[in-house]
Coordinates of C-alpha atoms and ligand atoms in Angstrom, one line a residue:
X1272 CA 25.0 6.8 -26.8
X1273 CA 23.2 5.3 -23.5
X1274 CA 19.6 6.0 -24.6
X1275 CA 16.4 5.3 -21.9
X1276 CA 12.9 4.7 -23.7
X1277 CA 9.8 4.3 -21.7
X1278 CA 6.4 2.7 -23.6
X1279 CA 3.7 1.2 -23.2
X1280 CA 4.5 -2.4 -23.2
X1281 CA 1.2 -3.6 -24.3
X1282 CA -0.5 -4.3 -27.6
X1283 CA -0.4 -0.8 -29.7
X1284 CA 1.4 0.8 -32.3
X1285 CA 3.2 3.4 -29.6
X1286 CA 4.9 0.6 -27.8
X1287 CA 5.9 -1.7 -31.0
X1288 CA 7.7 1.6 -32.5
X1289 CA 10.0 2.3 -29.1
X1290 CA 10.4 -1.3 -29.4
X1291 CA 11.6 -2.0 -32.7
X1292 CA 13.7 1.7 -32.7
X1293 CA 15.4 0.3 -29.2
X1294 CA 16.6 -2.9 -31.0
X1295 CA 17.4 -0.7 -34.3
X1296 CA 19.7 1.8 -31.8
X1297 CA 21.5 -1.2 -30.1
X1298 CA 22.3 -3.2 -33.3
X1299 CA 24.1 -0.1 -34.7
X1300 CA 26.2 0.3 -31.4
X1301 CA 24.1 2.0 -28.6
X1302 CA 23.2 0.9 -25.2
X1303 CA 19.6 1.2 -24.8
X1304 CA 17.8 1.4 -21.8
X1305 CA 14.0 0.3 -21.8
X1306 CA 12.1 1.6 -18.5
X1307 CA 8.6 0.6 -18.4
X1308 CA 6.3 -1.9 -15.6
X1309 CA 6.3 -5.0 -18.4
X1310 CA 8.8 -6.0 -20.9
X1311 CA 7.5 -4.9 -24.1
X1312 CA 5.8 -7.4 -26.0
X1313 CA 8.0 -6.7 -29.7
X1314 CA 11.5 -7.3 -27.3
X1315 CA 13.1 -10.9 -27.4
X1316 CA 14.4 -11.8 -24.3
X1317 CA 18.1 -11.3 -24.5
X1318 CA 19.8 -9.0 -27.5
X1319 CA 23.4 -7.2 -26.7
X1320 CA 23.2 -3.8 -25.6
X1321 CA 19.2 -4.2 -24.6
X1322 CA 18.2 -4.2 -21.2
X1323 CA 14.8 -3.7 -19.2
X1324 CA 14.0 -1.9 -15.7
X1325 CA 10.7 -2.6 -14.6
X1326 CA 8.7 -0.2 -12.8
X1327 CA 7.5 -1.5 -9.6
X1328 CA 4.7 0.3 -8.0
X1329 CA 4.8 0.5 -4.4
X1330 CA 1.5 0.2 -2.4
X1331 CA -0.7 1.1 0.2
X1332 CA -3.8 0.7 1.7
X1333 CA -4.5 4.8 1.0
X1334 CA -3.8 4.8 -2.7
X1335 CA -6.9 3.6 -4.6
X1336 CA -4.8 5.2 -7.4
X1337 CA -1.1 4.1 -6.7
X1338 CA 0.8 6.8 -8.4
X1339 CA 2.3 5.1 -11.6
X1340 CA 3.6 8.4 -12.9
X1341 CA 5.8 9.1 -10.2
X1342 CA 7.0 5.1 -9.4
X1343 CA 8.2 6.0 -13.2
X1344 CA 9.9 8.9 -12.3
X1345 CA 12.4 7.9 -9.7
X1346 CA 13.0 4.6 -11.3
X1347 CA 14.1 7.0 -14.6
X1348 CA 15.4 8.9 -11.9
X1349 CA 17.4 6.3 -10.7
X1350 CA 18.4 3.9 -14.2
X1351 CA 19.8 7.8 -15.5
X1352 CA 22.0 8.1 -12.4
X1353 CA 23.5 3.9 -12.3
X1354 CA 24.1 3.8 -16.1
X1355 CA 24.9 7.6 -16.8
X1356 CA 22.4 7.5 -19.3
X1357 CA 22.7 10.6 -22.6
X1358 CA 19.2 10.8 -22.6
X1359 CA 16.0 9.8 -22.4
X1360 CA 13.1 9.0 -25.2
X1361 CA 9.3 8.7 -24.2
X1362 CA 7.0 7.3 -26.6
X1363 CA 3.4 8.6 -25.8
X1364 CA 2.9 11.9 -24.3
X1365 CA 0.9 10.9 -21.2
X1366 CA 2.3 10.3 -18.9
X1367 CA 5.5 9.4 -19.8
X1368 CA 6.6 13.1 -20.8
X1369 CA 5.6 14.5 -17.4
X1370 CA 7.8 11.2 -15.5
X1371 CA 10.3 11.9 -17.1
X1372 CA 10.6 16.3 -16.4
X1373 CA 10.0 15.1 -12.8
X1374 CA 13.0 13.1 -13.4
X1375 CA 15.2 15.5 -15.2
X1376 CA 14.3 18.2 -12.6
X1377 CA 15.4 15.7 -9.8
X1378 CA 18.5 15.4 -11.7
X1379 CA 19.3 18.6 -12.5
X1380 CA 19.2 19.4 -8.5
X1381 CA 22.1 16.8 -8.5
X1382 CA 24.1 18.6 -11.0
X1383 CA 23.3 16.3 -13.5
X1384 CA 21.8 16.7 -17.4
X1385 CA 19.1 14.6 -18.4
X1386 CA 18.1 15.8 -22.5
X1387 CA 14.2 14.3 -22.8
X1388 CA 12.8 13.3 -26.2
X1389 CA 9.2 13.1 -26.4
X1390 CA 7.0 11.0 -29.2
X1391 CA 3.6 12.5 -29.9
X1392 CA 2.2 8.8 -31.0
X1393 CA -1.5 10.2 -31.6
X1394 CA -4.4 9.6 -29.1
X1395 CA -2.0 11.1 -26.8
X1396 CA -2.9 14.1 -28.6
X1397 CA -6.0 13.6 -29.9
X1398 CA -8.4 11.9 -27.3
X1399 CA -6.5 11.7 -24.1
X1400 CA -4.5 14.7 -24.3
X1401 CA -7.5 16.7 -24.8
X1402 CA -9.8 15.2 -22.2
X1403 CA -10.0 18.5 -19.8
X1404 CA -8.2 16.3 -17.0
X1405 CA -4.9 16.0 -18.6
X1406 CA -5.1 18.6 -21.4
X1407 CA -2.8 21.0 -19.3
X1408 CA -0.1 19.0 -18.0
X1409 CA 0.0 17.0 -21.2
X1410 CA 0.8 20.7 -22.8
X1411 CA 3.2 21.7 -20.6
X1412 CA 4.9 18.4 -20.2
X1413 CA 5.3 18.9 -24.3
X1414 CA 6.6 22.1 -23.9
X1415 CA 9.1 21.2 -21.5
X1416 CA 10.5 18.7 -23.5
X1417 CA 14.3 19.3 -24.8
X1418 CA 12.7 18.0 -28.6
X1419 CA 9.1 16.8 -29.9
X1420 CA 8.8 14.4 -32.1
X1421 CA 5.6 13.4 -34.2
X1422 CA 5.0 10.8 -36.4
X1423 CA 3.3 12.0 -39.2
X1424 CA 2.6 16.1 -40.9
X1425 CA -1.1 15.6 -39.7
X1426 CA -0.2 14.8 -35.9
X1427 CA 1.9 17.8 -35.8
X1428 CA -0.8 20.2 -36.9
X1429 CA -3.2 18.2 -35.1
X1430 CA -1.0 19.0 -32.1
X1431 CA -0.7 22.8 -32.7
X1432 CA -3.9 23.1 -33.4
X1433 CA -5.5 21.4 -29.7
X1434 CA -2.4 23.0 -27.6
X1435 CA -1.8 26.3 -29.3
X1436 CA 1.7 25.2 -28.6
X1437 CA 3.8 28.6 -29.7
X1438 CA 6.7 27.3 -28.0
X1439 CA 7.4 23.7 -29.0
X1440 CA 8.7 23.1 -32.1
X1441 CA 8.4 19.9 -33.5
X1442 CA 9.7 17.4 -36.0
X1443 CA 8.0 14.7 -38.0
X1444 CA 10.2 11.7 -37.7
X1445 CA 7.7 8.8 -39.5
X1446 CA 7.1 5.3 -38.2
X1447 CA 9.3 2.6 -40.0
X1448 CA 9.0 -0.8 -41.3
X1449 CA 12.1 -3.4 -41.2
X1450 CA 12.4 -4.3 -44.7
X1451 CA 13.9 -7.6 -44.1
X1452 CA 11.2 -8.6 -41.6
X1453 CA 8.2 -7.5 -43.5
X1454 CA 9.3 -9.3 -46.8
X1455 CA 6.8 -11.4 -48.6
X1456 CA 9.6 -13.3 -50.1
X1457 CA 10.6 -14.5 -47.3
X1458 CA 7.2 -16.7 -46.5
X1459 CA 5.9 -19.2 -48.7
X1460 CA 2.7 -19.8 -50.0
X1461 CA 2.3 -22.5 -46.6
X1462 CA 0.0 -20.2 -44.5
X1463 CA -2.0 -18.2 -47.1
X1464 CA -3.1 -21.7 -48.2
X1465 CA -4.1 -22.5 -44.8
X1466 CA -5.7 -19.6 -44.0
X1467 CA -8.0 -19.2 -47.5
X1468 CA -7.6 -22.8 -48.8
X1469 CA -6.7 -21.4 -52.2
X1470 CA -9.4 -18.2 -51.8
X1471 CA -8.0 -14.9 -51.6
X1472 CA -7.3 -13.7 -48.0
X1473 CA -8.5 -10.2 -47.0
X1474 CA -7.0 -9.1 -43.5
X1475 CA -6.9 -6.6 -40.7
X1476 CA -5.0 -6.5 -37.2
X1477 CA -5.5 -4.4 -34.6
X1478 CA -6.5 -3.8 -31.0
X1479 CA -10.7 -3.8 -31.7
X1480 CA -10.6 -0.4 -29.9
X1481 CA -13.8 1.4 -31.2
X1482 CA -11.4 3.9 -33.3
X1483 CA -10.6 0.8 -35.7
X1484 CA -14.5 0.1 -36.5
X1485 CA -14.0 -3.5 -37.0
X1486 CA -17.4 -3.9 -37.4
X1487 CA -16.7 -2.3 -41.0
X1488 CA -14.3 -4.6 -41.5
X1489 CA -17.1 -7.3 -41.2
X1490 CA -19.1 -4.9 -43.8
X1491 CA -16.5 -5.0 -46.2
X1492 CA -15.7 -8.5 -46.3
X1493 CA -19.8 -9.5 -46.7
X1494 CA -19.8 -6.9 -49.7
X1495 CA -17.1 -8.8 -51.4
X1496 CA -17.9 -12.5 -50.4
X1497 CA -21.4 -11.4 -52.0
X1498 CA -19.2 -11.4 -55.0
X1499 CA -16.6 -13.9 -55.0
X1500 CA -15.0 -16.8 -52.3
X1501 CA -12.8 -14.7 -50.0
X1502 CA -12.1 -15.2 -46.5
X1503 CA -11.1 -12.5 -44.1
X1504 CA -8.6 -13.2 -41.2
X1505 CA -8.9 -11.2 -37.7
X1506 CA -5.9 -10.6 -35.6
X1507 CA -6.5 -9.1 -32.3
X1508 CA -8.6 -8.8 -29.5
X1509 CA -10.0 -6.0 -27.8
X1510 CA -13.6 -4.2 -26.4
X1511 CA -15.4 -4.9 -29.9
X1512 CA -14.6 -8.3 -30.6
X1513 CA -17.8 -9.0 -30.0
X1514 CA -19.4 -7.1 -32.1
X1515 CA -17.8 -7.7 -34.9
X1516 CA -17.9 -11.9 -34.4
X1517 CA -22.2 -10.8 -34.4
X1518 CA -22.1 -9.1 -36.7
X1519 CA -20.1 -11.6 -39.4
X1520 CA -23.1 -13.9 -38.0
X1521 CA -25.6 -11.9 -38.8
X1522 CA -24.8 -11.1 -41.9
X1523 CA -24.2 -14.7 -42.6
X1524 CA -20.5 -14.7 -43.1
X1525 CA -19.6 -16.0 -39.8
X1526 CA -17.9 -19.3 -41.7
X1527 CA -15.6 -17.3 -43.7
X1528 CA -13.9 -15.2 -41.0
X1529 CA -11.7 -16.2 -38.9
X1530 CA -10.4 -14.6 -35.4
X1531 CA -7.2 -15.5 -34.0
X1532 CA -6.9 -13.2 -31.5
X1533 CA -3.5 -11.9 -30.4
X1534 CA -0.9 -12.6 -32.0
X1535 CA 3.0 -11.8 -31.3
X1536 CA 4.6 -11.8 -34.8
X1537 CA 2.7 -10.1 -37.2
X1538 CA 5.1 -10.9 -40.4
X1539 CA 4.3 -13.9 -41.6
X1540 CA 0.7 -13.5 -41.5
X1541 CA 0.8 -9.6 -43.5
X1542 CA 2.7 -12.2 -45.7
X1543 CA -0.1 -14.3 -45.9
X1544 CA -2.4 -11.8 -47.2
X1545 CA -3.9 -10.4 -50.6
X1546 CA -5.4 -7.0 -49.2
X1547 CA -5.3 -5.3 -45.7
X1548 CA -8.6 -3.4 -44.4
X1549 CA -7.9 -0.8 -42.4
X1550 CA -11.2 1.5 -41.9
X1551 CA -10.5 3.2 -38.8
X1552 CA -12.0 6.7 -37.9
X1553 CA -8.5 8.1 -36.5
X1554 CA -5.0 7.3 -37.3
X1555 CA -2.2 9.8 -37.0
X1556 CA -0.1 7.2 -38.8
X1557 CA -1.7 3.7 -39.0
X1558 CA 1.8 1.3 -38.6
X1559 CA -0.2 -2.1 -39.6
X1560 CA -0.9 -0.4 -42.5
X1561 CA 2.4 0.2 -43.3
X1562 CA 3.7 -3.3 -42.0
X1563 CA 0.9 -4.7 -44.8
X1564 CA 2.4 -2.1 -47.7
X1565 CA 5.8 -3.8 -47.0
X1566 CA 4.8 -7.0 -47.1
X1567 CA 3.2 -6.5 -50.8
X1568 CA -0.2 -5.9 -49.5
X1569 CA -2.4 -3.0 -50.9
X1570 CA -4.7 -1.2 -47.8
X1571 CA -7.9 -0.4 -48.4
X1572 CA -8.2 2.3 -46.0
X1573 CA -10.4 5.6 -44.9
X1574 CA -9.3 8.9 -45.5
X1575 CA -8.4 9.8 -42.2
X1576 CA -5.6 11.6 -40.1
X1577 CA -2.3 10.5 -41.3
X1578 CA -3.0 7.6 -43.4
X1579 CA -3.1 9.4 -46.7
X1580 CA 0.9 9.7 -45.4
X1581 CA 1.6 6.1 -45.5
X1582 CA -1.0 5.0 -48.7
X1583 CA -1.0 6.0 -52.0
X1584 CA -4.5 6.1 -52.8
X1585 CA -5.1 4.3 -56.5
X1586 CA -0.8 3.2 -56.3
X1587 CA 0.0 1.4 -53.0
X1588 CA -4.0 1.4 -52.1
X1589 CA -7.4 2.9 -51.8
X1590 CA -8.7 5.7 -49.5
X1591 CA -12.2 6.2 -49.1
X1592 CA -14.6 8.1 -47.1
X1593 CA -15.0 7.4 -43.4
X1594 CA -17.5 4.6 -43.1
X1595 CA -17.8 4.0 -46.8
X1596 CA -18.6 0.7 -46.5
X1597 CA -19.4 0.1 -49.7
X1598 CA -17.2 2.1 -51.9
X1599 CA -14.5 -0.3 -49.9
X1600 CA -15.7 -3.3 -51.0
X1601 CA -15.7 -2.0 -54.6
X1602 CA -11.7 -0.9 -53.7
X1603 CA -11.0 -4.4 -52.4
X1604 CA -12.5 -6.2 -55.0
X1605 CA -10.8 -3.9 -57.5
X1606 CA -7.4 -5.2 -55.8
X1607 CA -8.3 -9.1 -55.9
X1608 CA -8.0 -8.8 -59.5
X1609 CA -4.5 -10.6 -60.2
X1610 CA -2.8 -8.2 -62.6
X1611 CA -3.9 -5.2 -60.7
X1612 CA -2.4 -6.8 -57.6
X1613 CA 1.1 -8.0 -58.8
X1614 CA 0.9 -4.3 -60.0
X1615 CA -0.3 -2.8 -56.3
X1616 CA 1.7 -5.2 -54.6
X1617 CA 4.7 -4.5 -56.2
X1618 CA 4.3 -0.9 -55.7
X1619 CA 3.5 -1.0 -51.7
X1620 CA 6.3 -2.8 -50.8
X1621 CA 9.0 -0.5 -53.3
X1622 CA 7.5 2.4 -51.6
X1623 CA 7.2 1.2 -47.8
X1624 CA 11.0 0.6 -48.3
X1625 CA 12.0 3.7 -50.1
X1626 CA 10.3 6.2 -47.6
X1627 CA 10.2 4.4 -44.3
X1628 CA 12.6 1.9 -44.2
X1629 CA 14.7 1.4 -40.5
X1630 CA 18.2 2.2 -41.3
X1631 CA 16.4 5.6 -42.5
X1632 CA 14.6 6.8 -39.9
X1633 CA 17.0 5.9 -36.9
X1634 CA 19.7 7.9 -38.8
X1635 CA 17.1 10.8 -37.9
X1636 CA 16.4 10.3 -34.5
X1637 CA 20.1 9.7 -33.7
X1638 CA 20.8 13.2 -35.2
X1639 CA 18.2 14.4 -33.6
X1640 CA 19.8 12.9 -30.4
X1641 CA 23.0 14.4 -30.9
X1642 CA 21.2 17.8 -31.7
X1643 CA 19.5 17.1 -28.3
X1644 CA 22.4 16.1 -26.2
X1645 CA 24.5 19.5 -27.6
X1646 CA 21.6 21.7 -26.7
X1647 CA 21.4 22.5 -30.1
Ligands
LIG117 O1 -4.2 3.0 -32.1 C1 -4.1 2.9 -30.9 O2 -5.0 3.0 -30.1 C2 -2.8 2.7 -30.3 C3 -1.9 3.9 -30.5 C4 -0.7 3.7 -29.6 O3 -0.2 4.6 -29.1 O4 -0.1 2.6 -29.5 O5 -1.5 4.0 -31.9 C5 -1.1 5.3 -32.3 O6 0.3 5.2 -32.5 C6 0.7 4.4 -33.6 C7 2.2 4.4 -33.7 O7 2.8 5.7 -33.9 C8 0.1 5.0 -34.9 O8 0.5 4.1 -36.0 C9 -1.4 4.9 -34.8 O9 -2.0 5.5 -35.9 C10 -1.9 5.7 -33.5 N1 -3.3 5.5 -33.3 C11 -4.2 6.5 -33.5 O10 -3.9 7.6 -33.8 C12 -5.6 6.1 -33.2

């Protein structure tokens, strides 16, 4: 199949799914067409079958807003019509889905079928998509789509709860984990010694959005360095950065925890780690946390959205209540203890690679394609 995906191309679990599923697609045969205004940050620069169109956005002195959406249109528009595309794949609702019905429509005038798969990622749905200015064409761009895709149970209701979507049925196709990337065998001991010198290394990586509450990350880690030597690594940057670096200095910790800002490739560093904490108020899935389970690491997580979906609390992990600071620490200390974490370890890593490993979940969404492309 010739297969377009548009993303974000940034930092964020929406664009490092499209990503890794374009480079899954072209290594089992397809041509695979990515459509975005930066290369995304997961693609190396050359692989067979890959390529990238970058949307330019044309200017003027009039446009304090230069329209984005409809520069991504035409150049769908236009990479459909050169490489006689099958179909195209949007990741994140807004406003991908809506580019890419402008498109289809455009090419449908020309006597040409476009089938469009859309991605329901999560604050597509719940925070942007239901901000008053978008809630309407985000639910009709949806319902105009030839097949909906979310990636977990809880994003789907979530999704037909805020739209009252009668007419758009949609599948849960899960996020997905590559198995051979995300391998704690595959890394030595080399890094977790640098990182912890010997202590037990507790970690989180995200994009310090206010929705990950890295600040209670800090909280954690104090409660269990009260307790024992730890150290906890940062990866990421974002708006509360800040916040959290004060507040691991004002509760004294500051020493301890280190921030490495953003960082590429991920694997060797989940490798690197004893237990992931993960405490954000919203996930409709929570990928890192499924990158840590296959890498052998247990999350220590709050009960939120989708996450009970990827962890199993008291097997792969711990879910606690939102903000539960405390009851955190207790879960994390719980988990530093060695034969409870060969135990935990062990079990995360089976069970990231039994239920969401690559080869898996691109069989669905190429059936799903083909479903697609037959109007089934
Ligand atoms: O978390 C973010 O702000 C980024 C966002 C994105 O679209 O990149 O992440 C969402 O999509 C990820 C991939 O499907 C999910 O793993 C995240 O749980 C989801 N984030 C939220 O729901 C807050």
């Amino acid at each position: 199949m010739k297969i377009g995906i548009t993303c974000y191309p940034t930092y964020g679990g929406s664009g490092a799914v499209a990503t890794e599923l374009g480079i899954a697609l072209a290594a089992r045969g397809h041509e695979v067409h990515f459509i975005s205004y930066e290369h995304p940050f997961r693609l190396p620069h050359f692989l067979p079958r890959v390529y990238f169109h970058e949307v330019s956005i044309g200017n003027y002195p009039l446009f304090e807003y230069p329209p984005y959406d409809l520069a991504l249109a035409v150049r769908m528009h236009d990479v459909a019509l050169a490489h006689e595309l099958d179909l195209l794949h949007v990741h994140y609702a807004i406003p991908h889905a809506t580019s890419a019905w402008i498109a289809k429509e455009m090419l449908r005038e020309q006597g040409r079928a476009l089938p469009v798969v859309t991605t329901l990622h999560g604050t597509d749905i719940t925070i942007v998509g239901q901000d008053h200015s978008y809630q309407a064409i985000t639910k009709f761009s949806i319902e105009r789509s030839d097949r909906i895709t979310a990636v977990s149970q809880w994003l789907k209701d979530e999704t037909t709860r805020a739209f009252g979507c009668s007419d758009c049925p949609i599948e849960v196709i899960p996020n997905f984990v590559d198995p051979t990337v995300f391998d704690r065998a595959r890394y030595g001991d080399a890094l977790r010694q640098e990182l912890g010198g010997g202590r037990p290394v507790l970690m989180h990586i995200s994009n310090f959005r206010p929705v990950k509450r890295v600040v209670d990350v800090i909280r954690v880690f104090a409660r269990v360095r009260a307790q024992q030597p730890c150290v906890l690594v940062m990866v990421g940057d974002g708006p509360d950065r800040h916040a959290a670096e004060e507040e691991a200095r004002r509760l004294g910790v500051a020493a301890e925890v280190r921030f490495l800002g953003k960082i590429d490739t991920v694997a060797p560093l989940f490798a690197a780690a004893d237990v992931y904490v993960f405490p954000s108020e919203s996930e409709s899935f929570g990928l890192s946390a499924l990158e840590a389970l296959a890498s052998g690491v247990p999350v220590v997580a709050a009960r939120v959205g989708g996450v009970p979906e990827v962890v199993r609390d008291g097997v792969t992990g711990a879910l606690l209540p939102l903000g539960d600071v405390e009851g955190m620490a207790e879960a994390v200390r719980g988990f530093l203890d060695p034969s409870r974490w060969r135990e935990a370890s062990a079990a995360a890593a089976a069970d990231a690679r039994a239920r969401f490993a690559t080869g898996d979940v691109v069989a669905q969404y190429e059936r799903l394609y083909a479903d697609a492309m037959d109007g089934r």
